[in-house]
Amino acid sequence: MEANTGSLKQESAGKPSRTFTETARRAQIVGAAIEVIAEVGYAKASFTRIAERAGLSSTGMISYHFSGKDDLMREVVAEVLRVGDAYMRPRIEAQTTAPGRLRAHIESNIALLKEFPDHLPAVVEVLSGARGEDPSLREFTASQEAVFDFLVQRMREAQEAGEFGEFDPRVMVTAIRGAIDALVTRAAKDPGLDPDVCGRELADLFDRATRKAD
């Protein structure tokens, strides 16, 4: 998960606005889908399971609001991104130094596991399970790469300003992203994992790795 990711396209131009009831029902279905995917995985997240979790009388109610599983999965990804960005962005932007922003980025990302325990495991499942099947999810992957390049550039600028030491920014951002993803995967299998401790230790690790030598 990255802050400032942008979002997947959710509605096509020219479609009529949804009613409050329709919007609420879609949100209910998406929330149930997130829970089911986090619990049983992408492959087993059937409309039947999701309908049961949402308390719906039939899967037809899902089909009424979503054109298919791909459509629902796009909304799942978009919702996780929205929640993640709303949670992480203010914490990152409140910091005035590059080391502070890096720490806030890592700690707030991991803290999502505590505040929204199903969201990150669900989106990891969707993106790995649906990889290559859905053009809009490929679009998401491309947008994430653009964010990756943005973070590399910000890290390079911090080096030039003397806030970080000498290292390859691209390697460092790759390591940070990989470490966060690994913790998300571990959290899905280890309910005893403490996000606060993990986030702090991971932030400490990368603080030392990026720190300018005395």
Short mmCIF file of C-alpha atoms in Angstrom, two decimals:
data_model
loop_
_atom_site.label_atom_id
_atom_site.label_comp_id
_atom_site.label_asym_id
_atom_site.label_seq_id
_atom_site.Cartn_x
_atom_site.Cartn_y
_atom_site.Cartn_z
CA MET A 1 0.00 0.00 0.00
CA GLU A 2 1.23 3.48 -0.86
CA ALA A 3 -0.21 6.86 0.00
CA ASN A 4 -1.06 9.21 -2.85
CA THR A 5 -1.76 6.36 -5.22
CA GLY A 6 -4.66 7.81 -7.10
CA SER A 7 -7.63 5.51 -7.70
CA LEU A 8 -9.10 3.10 -10.16
CA LYS A 9 -11.85 4.39 -12.40
CA GLN A 10 -15.11 3.50 -10.72
CA GLU A 11 -17.81 4.80 -13.02
CA SER A 12 -18.04 5.32 -16.75
CA ALA A 13 -18.93 8.69 -18.18
CA GLY A 14 -22.62 9.12 -18.85
CA LYS A 15 -23.85 6.67 -16.18
CA PRO A 16 -26.65 8.06 -14.01
CA SER A 17 -25.90 8.88 -10.39
CA ARG A 18 -26.65 6.13 -7.89
CA THR A 19 -29.27 6.59 -5.22
CA PHE A 20 -28.33 6.65 -1.56
CA THR A 21 -29.76 3.14 -1.16
CA GLU A 22 -27.78 1.80 -4.11
CA THR A 23 -24.58 3.38 -2.82
CA ALA A 24 -25.15 1.93 0.65
CA ARG A 25 -25.85 -1.54 -0.77
CA ARG A 26 -22.70 -1.47 -2.91
CA ALA A 27 -20.66 -0.44 0.13
CA GLN A 28 -22.21 -3.30 2.11
CA ILE A 29 -21.26 -5.79 -0.60
CA VAL A 30 -17.73 -4.44 -0.94
CA GLY A 31 -17.24 -4.61 2.83
CA ALA A 32 -18.42 -8.22 2.90
CA ALA A 33 -16.15 -9.05 -0.05
CA ILE A 34 -13.13 -7.61 1.76
CA GLU A 35 -13.87 -9.76 4.81
CA VAL A 36 -14.40 -12.93 2.76
CA ILE A 37 -11.29 -12.45 0.62
CA ALA A 38 -9.13 -11.82 3.69
CA GLU A 39 -10.57 -14.96 5.32
CA VAL A 40 -10.62 -17.53 2.48
CA GLY A 41 -8.57 -15.97 -0.32
CA TYR A 42 -9.38 -14.60 -3.76
CA ALA A 43 -10.04 -17.94 -5.45
CA LYS A 44 -12.63 -19.06 -2.87
CA ALA A 45 -14.36 -15.68 -2.57
CA SER A 46 -17.52 -16.71 -4.41
CA PHE A 47 -20.64 -14.60 -4.75
CA THR A 48 -22.39 -17.16 -2.54
CA ARG A 49 -19.94 -16.63 0.32
CA ILE A 50 -20.04 -12.85 -0.11
CA ALA A 51 -23.85 -12.77 -0.20
CA GLU A 52 -24.01 -14.83 2.98
CA ARG A 53 -21.53 -12.53 4.74
CA ALA A 54 -23.47 -9.46 3.63
CA GLY A 55 -26.76 -10.98 4.80
CA LEU A 56 -28.26 -10.90 1.31
CA SER A 57 -31.05 -13.21 0.26
CA SER A 58 -29.39 -14.19 -3.02
CA THR A 59 -26.33 -13.65 -5.20
CA GLY A 60 -28.60 -11.88 -7.64
CA MET A 61 -28.38 -8.79 -5.47
CA ILE A 62 -24.63 -8.71 -6.07
CA SER A 63 -25.12 -9.20 -9.82
CA TYR A 64 -27.58 -6.30 -9.83
CA HIS A 65 -24.91 -3.92 -8.53
CA PHE A 66 -21.79 -5.42 -10.14
CA SER A 67 -21.36 -6.78 -13.65
CA GLY A 68 -19.18 -9.65 -12.46
CA LYS A 69 -16.39 -10.67 -10.12
CA ASP A 70 -13.85 -8.44 -11.87
CA ASP A 71 -16.13 -5.44 -11.40
CA LEU A 72 -16.52 -6.21 -7.70
CA MET A 73 -12.79 -6.76 -7.26
CA ARG A 74 -12.07 -3.36 -8.82
CA GLU A 75 -14.30 -1.80 -6.19
CA VAL A 76 -12.56 -3.76 -3.45
CA VAL A 77 -9.16 -2.43 -4.56
CA ALA A 78 -10.52 1.11 -4.92
CA GLU A 79 -12.03 1.00 -1.41
CA VAL A 80 -8.82 -0.26 0.18
CA LEU A 81 -6.86 2.48 -1.58
CA ARG A 82 -9.33 5.11 -0.43
CA VAL A 83 -9.17 3.96 3.18
CA GLY A 84 -5.40 3.64 3.10
CA ASP A 85 -4.83 7.05 1.56
CA ALA A 86 -7.21 8.75 4.01
CA TYR A 87 -5.41 7.10 6.92
CA MET A 88 -1.79 7.52 5.78
CA ARG A 89 -1.68 10.84 3.96
CA PRO A 90 -2.32 13.21 6.93
CA ARG A 91 0.21 11.33 9.07
CA ILE A 92 2.87 11.60 6.40
CA GLU A 93 2.14 15.21 5.49
CA ALA A 94 2.27 16.25 9.16
CA GLN A 95 6.01 15.54 9.15
CA THR A 96 8.46 18.27 8.15
CA THR A 97 11.57 16.18 7.49
CA ALA A 98 12.35 13.36 5.08
CA PRO A 99 13.25 10.90 7.91
CA GLY A 100 9.98 11.82 9.65
CA ARG A 101 7.94 11.25 6.50
CA LEU A 102 9.66 7.91 5.90
CA ARG A 103 8.89 6.78 9.45
CA ALA A 104 5.27 7.95 9.16
CA HIS A 105 4.92 6.17 5.81
CA ILE A 106 6.10 2.85 7.23
CA GLU A 107 4.36 3.04 10.61
CA SER A 108 1.01 4.24 9.21
CA ASN A 109 1.11 1.56 6.52
CA ILE A 110 1.60 -1.19 9.09
CA ALA A 111 -0.90 0.45 11.48
CA LEU A 112 -3.57 -0.17 8.85
CA LEU A 113 -3.34 -3.83 9.85
CA LYS A 114 -4.56 -2.86 13.31
CA GLU A 115 -7.22 -0.35 12.28
CA PHE A 116 -8.48 -2.29 9.24
CA PRO A 117 -7.20 -5.86 9.64
CA ASP A 118 -8.91 -7.26 6.54
CA HIS A 119 -8.14 -4.51 4.04
CA LEU A 120 -4.47 -5.04 3.18
CA PRO A 121 -4.62 -8.87 3.14
CA ALA A 122 -7.66 -8.62 0.86
CA VAL A 123 -6.05 -6.30 -1.66
CA VAL A 124 -2.88 -8.42 -1.74
CA GLU A 125 -5.06 -11.47 -2.48
CA VAL A 126 -6.97 -9.67 -5.24
CA LEU A 127 -3.89 -8.29 -6.95
CA SER A 128 -2.07 -11.62 -6.87
CA GLY A 129 -5.11 -13.71 -7.76
CA ALA A 130 -6.38 -11.51 -10.58
CA ARG A 131 -3.00 -10.60 -12.03
CA GLY A 132 -3.13 -10.46 -15.81
CA GLU A 133 -6.87 -11.12 -16.00
CA ASP A 134 -8.33 -7.63 -15.68
CA PRO A 135 -7.21 -4.59 -17.71
CA SER A 136 -8.21 -2.16 -14.96
CA LEU A 137 -6.11 -4.02 -12.40
CA ARG A 138 -3.19 -3.88 -14.82
CA GLU A 139 -3.86 -0.14 -14.91
CA PHE A 140 -3.62 -0.12 -11.14
CA THR A 141 -0.29 -1.94 -11.27
CA ALA A 142 1.01 0.66 -13.71
CA SER A 143 -0.14 3.48 -11.43
CA GLN A 144 1.64 1.83 -8.50
CA GLU A 145 4.84 1.82 -10.52
CA ALA A 146 4.38 5.55 -11.09
CA VAL A 147 4.10 5.99 -7.32
CA PHE A 148 7.24 3.87 -6.92
CA ASP A 149 9.10 6.24 -9.24
CA PHE A 150 7.73 9.23 -7.30
CA LEU A 151 9.01 7.81 -4.00
CA VAL A 152 12.41 7.14 -5.55
CA GLN A 153 12.58 10.74 -6.73
CA ARG A 154 11.57 12.09 -3.30
CA MET A 155 14.25 9.97 -1.67
CA ARG A 156 16.84 11.19 -4.17
CA GLU A 157 15.87 14.79 -3.44
CA ALA A 158 16.26 14.14 0.29
CA GLN A 159 19.75 12.81 -0.37
CA GLU A 160 20.63 15.93 -2.33
CA ALA A 161 19.32 18.06 0.57
CA GLY A 162 21.55 16.17 2.99
CA GLU A 163 18.69 14.49 4.87
CA PHE A 164 19.60 10.94 3.79
CA GLY A 165 22.92 9.19 3.30
CA GLU A 166 24.39 7.61 0.19
CA PHE A 167 22.55 4.60 -1.23
CA ASP A 168 20.62 3.59 -4.34
CA PRO A 169 17.11 5.08 -3.85
CA ARG A 170 15.50 2.53 -6.15
CA VAL A 171 16.95 -0.37 -4.18
CA MET A 172 15.87 1.25 -0.91
CA VAL A 173 12.27 1.84 -2.02
CA THR A 174 12.13 -1.75 -3.33
CA ALA A 175 13.31 -3.01 0.06
CA ILE A 176 10.79 -0.89 1.96
CA ARG A 177 7.89 -1.98 -0.22
CA GLY A 178 8.95 -5.63 -0.01
CA ALA A 179 9.26 -5.50 3.78
CA ILE A 180 5.80 -3.96 4.17
CA ASP A 181 4.23 -6.51 1.81
CA ALA A 182 5.92 -9.35 3.67
CA LEU A 183 4.48 -8.15 6.98
CA VAL A 184 1.01 -7.91 5.43
CA THR A 185 1.31 -11.52 4.23
CA ARG A 186 2.56 -12.65 7.63
CA ALA A 187 -0.25 -10.81 9.44
CA ALA A 188 -2.83 -12.79 7.47
CA LYS A 189 -1.41 -16.02 8.95
CA ASP A 190 -0.37 -14.78 12.38
CA PRO A 191 -3.19 -13.18 14.41
CA GLY A 192 -0.74 -12.59 17.26
CA LEU A 193 1.36 -10.17 15.24
CA ASP A 194 1.56 -6.72 16.88
CA PRO A 195 1.36 -4.04 14.15
CA ASP A 196 2.61 -1.30 16.49
CA VAL A 197 5.77 -3.21 17.38
CA CYS A 198 6.37 -4.38 13.81
CA GLY A 199 5.84 -0.91 12.37
CA ARG A 200 8.17 0.69 14.88
CA GLU A 201 10.91 -1.90 14.37
CA LEU A 202 10.63 -1.68 10.60
CA ALA A 203 10.76 2.12 10.73
CA ASP A 204 13.81 1.93 13.01
CA LEU A 205 15.50 -0.45 10.57
CA PHE A 206 15.03 1.82 7.57
CA ASP A 207 15.85 4.92 9.60
CA ARG A 208 19.27 3.41 10.26
CA ALA A 209 19.60 2.26 6.65
CA THR A 210 18.91 5.73 5.20
CA ARG A 211 20.60 7.84 7.88
CA LYS A 212 23.44 10.11 6.86
CA ALA A 213 26.75 8.98 8.32
CA ASP A 214 28.22 11.24 11.01
#
